[in-house]
CSV table of N, CA and C in Angstrom, one decimal:
chain,number,residue,atom,x,y,z
A,1043,MET,N,0.8,-1.2,0.1
A,1043,MET,CA,0.0,0.0,0.2
A,1043,MET,C,0.9,1.1,0.0
A,1044,SER,N,0.7,2.1,-0.9
A,1044,SER,CA,1.4,3.2,-0.8
A,1044,SER,C,0.9,4.4,0.1
A,1045,PRO,N,2.0,5.1,0.7
A,1045,PRO,CA,1.7,6.2,1.5
A,1045,PRO,C,0.7,7.1,1.0
A,1046,PRO,N,0.0,7.8,2.0
A,1046,PRO,CA,-1.0,8.9,1.5
A,1046,PRO,C,0.0,10.0,0.9
A,1047,PRO,N,-1.0,10.8,-0.2
A,1047,PRO,CA,-0.2,11.9,-0.8
A,1047,PRO,C,0.1,13.0,0.2
A,1048,ALA,N,1.1,13.8,-0.3
A,1048,ALA,CA,1.4,15.0,0.4
A,1048,ALA,C,0.2,16.0,0.3
A,1049,LEU,N,0.1,16.8,1.2
A,1049,LEU,CA,-1.0,17.8,1.5
A,1049,LEU,C,-1.0,18.4,0.1
A,1050,GLY,N,-2.3,18.4,-0.2
A,1050,GLY,CA,-2.6,19.1,-1.7
A,1050,GLY,C,-2.4,18.0,-2.8
A,1051,GLY,N,-1.9,16.8,-2.6
A,1051,GLY,CA,-1.8,15.6,-3.5
A,1051,GLY,C,-3.1,15.1,-3.7
A,1052,THR,N,-3.0,13.9,-4.8
A,1052,THR,CA,-4.2,13.3,-5.1
A,1052,THR,C,-3.8,11.8,-5.0
A,1053,PHE,N,-4.9,11.1,-4.9
A,1053,PHE,CA,-4.6,9.6,-4.7
A,1053,PHE,C,-4.9,9.1,-6.0
A,1054,GLU,N,-4.0,8.2,-6.4
A,1054,GLU,CA,-4.4,7.4,-7.9
A,1054,GLU,C,-5.7,6.5,-7.7
A,1055,THR,N,-6.4,6.6,-8.7
A,1055,THR,CA,-7.7,5.7,-8.5
A,1055,THR,C,-7.5,4.8,-9.5
A,1056,PRO,N,-7.9,3.4,-9.2
A,1056,PRO,CA,-7.6,2.2,-10.1
A,1056,PRO,C,-8.8,2.4,-11.2
A,1057,ARG,N,-8.6,2.0,-12.5
A,1057,ARG,CA,-9.4,2.1,-13.4
A,1057,ARG,C,-10.0,0.6,-13.7
A,1058,PHE,N,-11.4,0.6,-13.7
A,1058,PHE,CA,-12.1,-0.5,-13.9
A,1058,PHE,C,-12.8,-0.6,-15.2
A,1059,ASP,N,-12.7,-1.7,-15.9
A,1059,ASP,CA,-13.6,-1.9,-17.3
A,1059,ASP,C,-14.9,-2.1,-17.1
A,1060,VAL,N,-15.7,-2.0,-18.1
A,1060,VAL,CA,-17.1,-2.3,-17.9
A,1060,VAL,C,-17.3,-3.6,-17.2
A,1061,ALA,N,-16.9,-4.6,-17.7
A,1061,ALA,CA,-17.2,-6.0,-17.2
A,1061,ALA,C,-16.9,-6.1,-15.6
A,1062,GLN,N,-15.8,-5.4,-15.1
A,1062,GLN,CA,-15.6,-5.3,-14.0
A,1062,GLN,C,-16.7,-4.6,-13.1
A,1063,ARG,N,-17.1,-3.6,-13.5
A,1063,ARG,CA,-18.1,-2.5,-13.0
A,1063,ARG,C,-19.5,-3.6,-12.8
A,1064,GLN,N,-19.7,-4.1,-14.0
A,1064,GLN,CA,-21.1,-5.0,-13.8
A,1064,GLN,C,-21.0,-6.0,-13.0
A,1065,GLU,N,-19.8,-6.7,-12.8
A,1065,GLU,CA,-19.6,-7.8,-11.7
A,1065,GLU,C,-19.9,-7.1,-10.4
A,1066,ALA,N,-19.3,-6.1,-10.2
A,1066,ALA,CA,-19.4,-5.4,-9.0
A,1066,ALA,C,-20.8,-5.0,-8.5
A,1067,ALA,N,-21.7,-4.7,-9.7
A,1067,ALA,CA,-22.8,-4.3,-9.3
A,1067,ALA,C,-23.8,-5.6,-9.2
A,1068,LEU,N,-23.2,-6.6,-9.6
A,1068,LEU,CA,-24.1,-8.0,-9.3
A,1068,LEU,C,-23.6,-8.6,-7.8
A,1069,SER,N,-22.8,-8.1,-7.3
A,1069,SER,CA,-22.1,-8.7,-6.2
A,1069,SER,C,-22.8,-8.1,-4.8
A,1070,LEU,N,-22.8,-8.9,-3.8
A,1070,LEU,CA,-23.6,-8.5,-2.5
A,1070,LEU,C,-22.7,-8.1,-1.6
A,1071,TYR,N,-23.0,-7.3,-0.6
A,1071,TYR,CA,-22.0,-6.9,0.4
A,1071,TYR,C,-22.9,-6.8,1.8
A,1072,ALA,N,-22.3,-7.4,2.8
A,1072,ALA,CA,-22.7,-7.7,4.0
A,1072,ALA,C,-22.0,-6.7,5.1
A,1073,ALA,N,-22.6,-6.2,6.2
A,1073,ALA,CA,-22.1,-5.6,7.4
A,1073,ALA,C,-22.8,-6.0,8.6
A,1074,ILE,N,-22.1,-6.2,9.6
A,1074,ILE,CA,-22.5,-6.6,10.8
A,1074,ILE,C,-21.9,-5.7,12.0
A,1075,ASP,N,-22.9,-4.8,12.5
A,1075,ASP,CA,-22.6,-4.0,13.7
A,1075,ASP,C,-22.7,-4.8,15.0
A,1076,LEU,N,-21.5,-5.1,15.5
A,1076,LEU,CA,-21.4,-6.2,16.6
A,1076,LEU,C,-21.5,-5.5,17.9
A,1077,HIS,N,-22.5,-5.9,18.8
A,1077,HIS,CA,-22.5,-5.1,20.3
A,1077,HIS,C,-22.2,-6.2,21.3
A,1078,SER,N,-22.1,-6.0,22.3
A,1078,SER,CA,-21.7,-6.9,23.5
A,1078,SER,C,-22.8,-8.0,23.5
A,1079,SER,N,-24.0,-7.9,23.1
A,1079,SER,CA,-25.0,-9.1,23.3
A,1079,SER,C,-25.9,-9.1,22.1
A,1080,ASN,N,-25.8,-8.4,21.1
A,1080,ASN,CA,-26.6,-8.3,19.8
A,1080,ASN,C,-25.7,-7.9,18.7
A,1081,SER,N,-26.2,-8.1,17.5
A,1081,SER,CA,-25.8,-7.8,16.3
A,1081,SER,C,-26.7,-7.2,15.3
A,1082,VAL,N,-26.4,-5.9,14.6
A,1082,VAL,CA,-27.3,-5.7,13.6
A,1082,VAL,C,-26.7,-6.1,12.3
A,1083,LEU,N,-27.4,-6.9,11.4
A,1083,LEU,CA,-26.8,-7.5,10.2
A,1083,LEU,C,-27.6,-6.5,9.0
A,1084,ALA,N,-26.8,-6.5,8.1
A,1084,ALA,CA,-27.4,-6.0,6.7
A,1084,ALA,C,-26.7,-6.5,5.5
A,1085,VAL,N,-27.4,-6.7,4.5
A,1085,VAL,CA,-26.9,-7.1,3.2
A,1085,VAL,C,-27.7,-6.3,2.2
A,1086,MET,N,-26.5,-5.8,1.3
A,1086,MET,CA,-27.1,-5.1,0.2
A,1086,MET,C,-26.4,-5.4,-1.2
A,1087,ASP,N,-27.0,-5.1,-2.4
A,1087,ASP,CA,-26.3,-5.3,-3.5
A,1087,ASP,C,-25.7,-4.2,-4.0
A,1088,GLY,N,-25.0,-4.3,-5.2
A,1088,GLY,CA,-24.2,-3.2,-5.6
A,1088,GLY,C,-24.8,-1.9,-5.8
A,1089,ASP,N,-26.0,-1.9,-5.9
A,1089,ASP,CA,-26.6,-0.5,-6.3
A,1089,ASP,C,-27.1,0.1,-4.6
A,1090,GLY,N,-26.8,-0.7,-3.7
A,1090,GLY,CA,-27.4,-0.1,-2.6
A,1090,GLY,C,-28.5,-0.3,-1.9
A,1091,LYS,N,-29.2,-1.5,-2.8
A,1091,LYS,CA,-30.7,-1.8,-2.3
A,1091,LYS,C,-30.4,-2.7,-1.1
A,1092,SER,N,-31.2,-2.6,0.0
A,1092,SER,CA,-31.4,-3.3,1.2
A,1092,SER,C,-31.9,-4.5,1.0
A,1093,LEU,N,-31.3,-5.7,1.2
A,1093,LEU,CA,-31.8,-7.0,1.0
A,1093,LEU,C,-32.1,-7.9,2.2
A,1094,LEU,N,-31.6,-7.4,3.4
A,1094,LEU,CA,-31.6,-8.0,4.6
A,1094,LEU,C,-31.2,-6.8,5.7
A,1095,GLN,N,-32.0,-6.7,6.7
A,1095,GLN,CA,-31.6,-5.8,7.8
A,1095,GLN,C,-32.2,-6.4,9.1
A,1096,CYS,N,-31.5,-6.8,10.0
A,1096,CYS,CA,-32.0,-7.3,11.2
A,1096,CYS,C,-31.3,-7.2,12.4
A,1097,ARG,N,-31.9,-7.3,13.6
A,1097,ARG,CA,-31.1,-7.3,15.0
A,1097,ARG,C,-31.2,-8.6,15.6
A,1098,ARG,N,-30.0,-9.4,15.6
A,1098,ARG,CA,-30.1,-10.7,16.3
A,1098,ARG,C,-29.0,-10.8,17.5
A,1099,ARG,N,-29.5,-11.5,18.3
A,1099,ARG,CA,-28.5,-11.7,19.5
A,1099,ARG,C,-27.5,-12.5,19.1
A,1100,ASN,N,-26.3,-12.3,19.7
A,1100,ASN,CA,-25.0,-12.8,19.4
A,1100,ASN,C,-25.0,-14.4,19.4
A,1101,ASP,N,-25.6,-15.1,18.3
A,1101,ASP,CA,-25.6,-16.4,18.3
A,1101,ASP,C,-25.0,-17.0,17.1
A,1102,LEU,N,-23.7,-17.5,16.9
A,1102,LEU,CA,-23.2,-17.5,15.7
A,1102,LEU,C,-23.9,-18.5,14.8
A,1103,PRO,N,-24.5,-19.6,15.1
A,1103,PRO,CA,-25.5,-20.4,14.2
A,1103,PRO,C,-26.8,-19.5,13.6
A,1104,ARG,N,-27.3,-18.8,14.5
A,1104,ARG,CA,-28.2,-17.8,13.9
A,1104,ARG,C,-27.9,-16.8,12.8
A,1105,ILE,N,-26.8,-16.2,13.1
A,1105,ILE,CA,-26.1,-15.3,12.2
A,1105,ILE,C,-25.7,-15.9,11.0
A,1106,LEU,N,-25.0,-17.0,10.9
A,1106,LEU,CA,-24.8,-17.9,9.8
A,1106,LEU,C,-25.9,-18.0,8.9
A,1107,ALA,N,-27.0,-18.6,9.5
A,1107,ALA,CA,-28.3,-19.0,9.0
A,1107,ALA,C,-28.8,-17.8,8.2
A,1108,ASP,N,-28.5,-16.7,8.8
A,1108,ASP,CA,-29.3,-15.3,8.3
A,1108,ASP,C,-28.4,-14.9,6.9
A,1109,LEU,N,-27.1,-15.2,7.1
A,1109,LEU,CA,-26.2,-14.9,5.8
A,1109,LEU,C,-26.3,-16.0,4.7
A,1110,ALA,N,-26.6,-17.2,5.1
A,1110,ALA,CA,-26.5,-18.4,4.2
A,1110,ALA,C,-27.4,-18.2,2.8
A,1111,PRO,N,-28.4,-17.6,2.9
A,1111,PRO,CA,-29.0,-17.5,1.5
A,1111,PRO,C,-28.1,-16.5,0.4
A,1112,TYR,N,-27.4,-15.9,1.1
A,1112,TYR,CA,-26.5,-14.8,0.4
A,1112,TYR,C,-25.2,-15.1,0.1
A,1113,GLN,N,-24.6,-16.1,0.8
A,1113,GLN,CA,-23.1,-16.6,1.1
A,1113,GLN,C,-22.7,-16.5,-0.5
A,1114,SER,N,-22.9,-17.3,-1.4
A,1114,SER,CA,-22.4,-17.7,-2.9
A,1114,SER,C,-22.2,-16.2,-3.3
A,1115,ASP,N,-22.9,-15.1,-3.0
A,1115,ASP,CA,-22.7,-13.9,-3.9
A,1115,ASP,C,-22.1,-13.0,-3.0
A,1116,LEU,N,-21.7,-13.2,-1.7
A,1116,LEU,CA,-21.1,-12.0,-1.0
A,1116,LEU,C,-19.8,-11.7,-1.5
A,1117,ALA,N,-19.5,-10.4,-1.8
A,1117,ALA,CA,-18.2,-10.1,-2.2
A,1117,ALA,C,-17.3,-9.8,-0.9
A,1118,GLY,N,-17.9,-9.6,0.2
A,1118,GLY,CA,-17.4,-9.5,1.4
A,1118,GLY,C,-18.4,-9.0,2.6
A,1119,ILE,N,-17.8,-9.0,3.9
A,1119,ILE,CA,-18.5,-8.8,5.0
A,1119,ILE,C,-17.6,-8.1,5.9
A,1120,ALA,N,-17.9,-6.7,6.3
A,1120,ALA,CA,-17.4,-5.8,7.2
A,1120,ALA,C,-18.2,-5.8,8.5
A,1121,VAL,N,-17.3,-6.0,9.5
A,1121,VAL,CA,-17.6,-6.1,10.8
A,1121,VAL,C,-17.0,-5.0,11.6
A,1122,GLU,N,-18.1,-4.3,12.3
A,1122,GLU,CA,-17.6,-3.2,13.0
A,1122,GLU,C,-17.6,-3.7,14.6
A,1123,SER,N,-16.6,-3.6,15.3
A,1123,SER,CA,-16.6,-4.1,16.7
A,1123,SER,C,-15.3,-3.3,17.2
A,1124,THR,N,-15.4,-3.2,18.6
A,1124,THR,CA,-14.5,-2.6,19.5
A,1124,THR,C,-13.5,-3.5,19.8
A,1125,TYR,N,-13.9,-4.7,20.5
A,1125,TYR,CA,-13.0,-5.7,21.0
A,1125,TYR,C,-13.6,-7.0,21.0
A,1126,ASN,N,-14.8,-7.4,20.7
A,1126,ASN,CA,-15.2,-8.7,21.0
A,1126,ASN,C,-15.8,-9.4,19.7
A,1127,GLY,N,-15.1,-8.9,18.5
A,1127,GLY,CA,-15.4,-9.6,17.2
A,1127,GLY,C,-14.8,-10.9,16.8
A,1128,TYR,N,-13.8,-11.4,17.6
A,1128,TYR,CA,-13.1,-12.5,17.3
A,1128,TYR,C,-13.9,-13.8,16.9
A,1129,TRP,N,-14.7,-14.0,18.0
A,1129,TRP,CA,-15.5,-15.3,17.9
A,1129,TRP,C,-16.4,-15.2,16.4
A,1130,LEU,N,-16.8,-14.0,16.1
A,1130,LEU,CA,-17.7,-14.0,14.8
A,1130,LEU,C,-17.1,-14.0,13.7
A,1131,VAL,N,-15.9,-13.4,13.6
A,1131,VAL,CA,-14.9,-13.7,12.3
A,1131,VAL,C,-14.3,-15.0,12.3
A,1132,ASP,N,-14.0,-15.6,13.2
A,1132,ASP,CA,-13.2,-16.8,13.3
A,1132,ASP,C,-14.4,-18.2,13.1
A,1133,GLY,N,-15.5,-17.9,13.7
A,1133,GLY,CA,-16.7,-18.7,13.4
A,1133,GLY,C,-17.2,-18.8,11.9
A,1134,HIS,N,-17.3,-17.5,11.4
A,1134,HIS,CA,-17.5,-17.3,10.1
A,1134,HIS,C,-16.6,-18.1,9.2
A,1135,ARG,N,-15.4,-17.8,9.3
A,1135,ARG,CA,-14.5,-18.5,8.5
A,1135,ARG,C,-14.5,-20.0,8.5
A,1136,SER,N,-14.6,-20.5,9.8
A,1136,SER,CA,-14.5,-21.9,10.0
A,1136,SER,C,-15.9,-22.4,9.2
A,1137,ALA,N,-16.9,-21.8,9.6
A,1137,ALA,CA,-18.3,-22.5,8.9
A,1137,ALA,C,-18.1,-22.4,7.5
A,1138,ARG,N,-17.7,-21.3,6.8
A,1138,ARG,CA,-17.5,-21.0,5.3
A,1138,ARG,C,-16.6,-22.1,4.8
A,1139,ALA,N,-15.4,-22.4,5.5
A,1139,ALA,CA,-14.5,-23.5,5.0
A,1139,ALA,C,-15.1,-24.7,5.1
A,1140,SER,N,-16.0,-25.1,5.9
A,1140,SER,CA,-16.5,-26.5,6.2
A,1140,SER,C,-18.0,-26.7,5.4
A,1141,ARG,N,-18.7,-25.6,5.2
A,1141,ARG,CA,-20.2,-25.8,4.8
A,1141,ARG,C,-20.5,-25.1,3.5
A,1142,TYR,N,-19.7,-24.0,3.1
A,1142,TYR,CA,-20.0,-23.2,2.0
A,1142,TYR,C,-18.8,-23.4,1.0
A,1143,ARG,N,-19.4,-23.4,-0.4
A,1143,ARG,CA,-18.4,-23.4,-1.5
A,1143,ARG,C,-18.1,-21.9,-1.7
A,1144,PRO,N,-16.7,-21.3,-1.8
A,1144,PRO,CA,-16.6,-20.1,-1.9
A,1144,PRO,C,-16.9,-19.6,-3.3
A,1145,ALA,N,-17.2,-18.3,-3.2
A,1145,ALA,CA,-17.7,-17.7,-4.6
A,1145,ALA,C,-16.5,-17.6,-5.5
A,1146,THR,N,-16.9,-17.8,-6.7
A,1146,THR,CA,-15.7,-17.7,-7.6
A,1146,THR,C,-15.7,-16.2,-8.2
A,1147,ARG,N,-14.6,-15.5,-8.3
A,1147,ARG,CA,-14.5,-14.1,-8.8
A,1147,ARG,C,-13.7,-14.1,-9.9
A,1148,LYS,N,-13.8,-13.4,-10.8
A,1148,LYS,CA,-13.0,-13.1,-11.8
A,1148,LYS,C,-11.6,-12.2,-11.3
A,1149,THR,N,-10.5,-12.6,-11.6
A,1149,THR,CA,-9.5,-11.6,-11.2
A,1149,THR,C,-9.0,-10.7,-12.4
A,1150,PRO,N,-9.0,-9.3,-12.1
A,1150,PRO,CA,-8.6,-8.4,-13.2
A,1150,PRO,C,-7.2,-8.8,-13.6
A,1151,PRO,N,-7.2,-8.5,-15.0
A,1151,PRO,CA,-5.8,-8.7,-15.6
A,1151,PRO,C,-4.7,-8.0,-15.0
């Protein structure tokens, strides 16, 4: 990762071709706001349309079940947590490795 630009400088923006933009628009994105006893889950498409928004108690099997219908199309999951998110991240990685087939993505040239 390159260092930030000097004051008044600009960042270089990666260029994406039409196929990459179309693929990104078809991808789904998830976010989990993790609190001490519950989590807020959200899944949205590439256009920002909400597909899922719910609050659940911190129960890994339940959270995985909520994400399961979207799993194969998820481009990523963002987790917001201060200190207690390790169980969720580790549990999702473990469940995905054993129960889900990873989504296939085209790698840009």
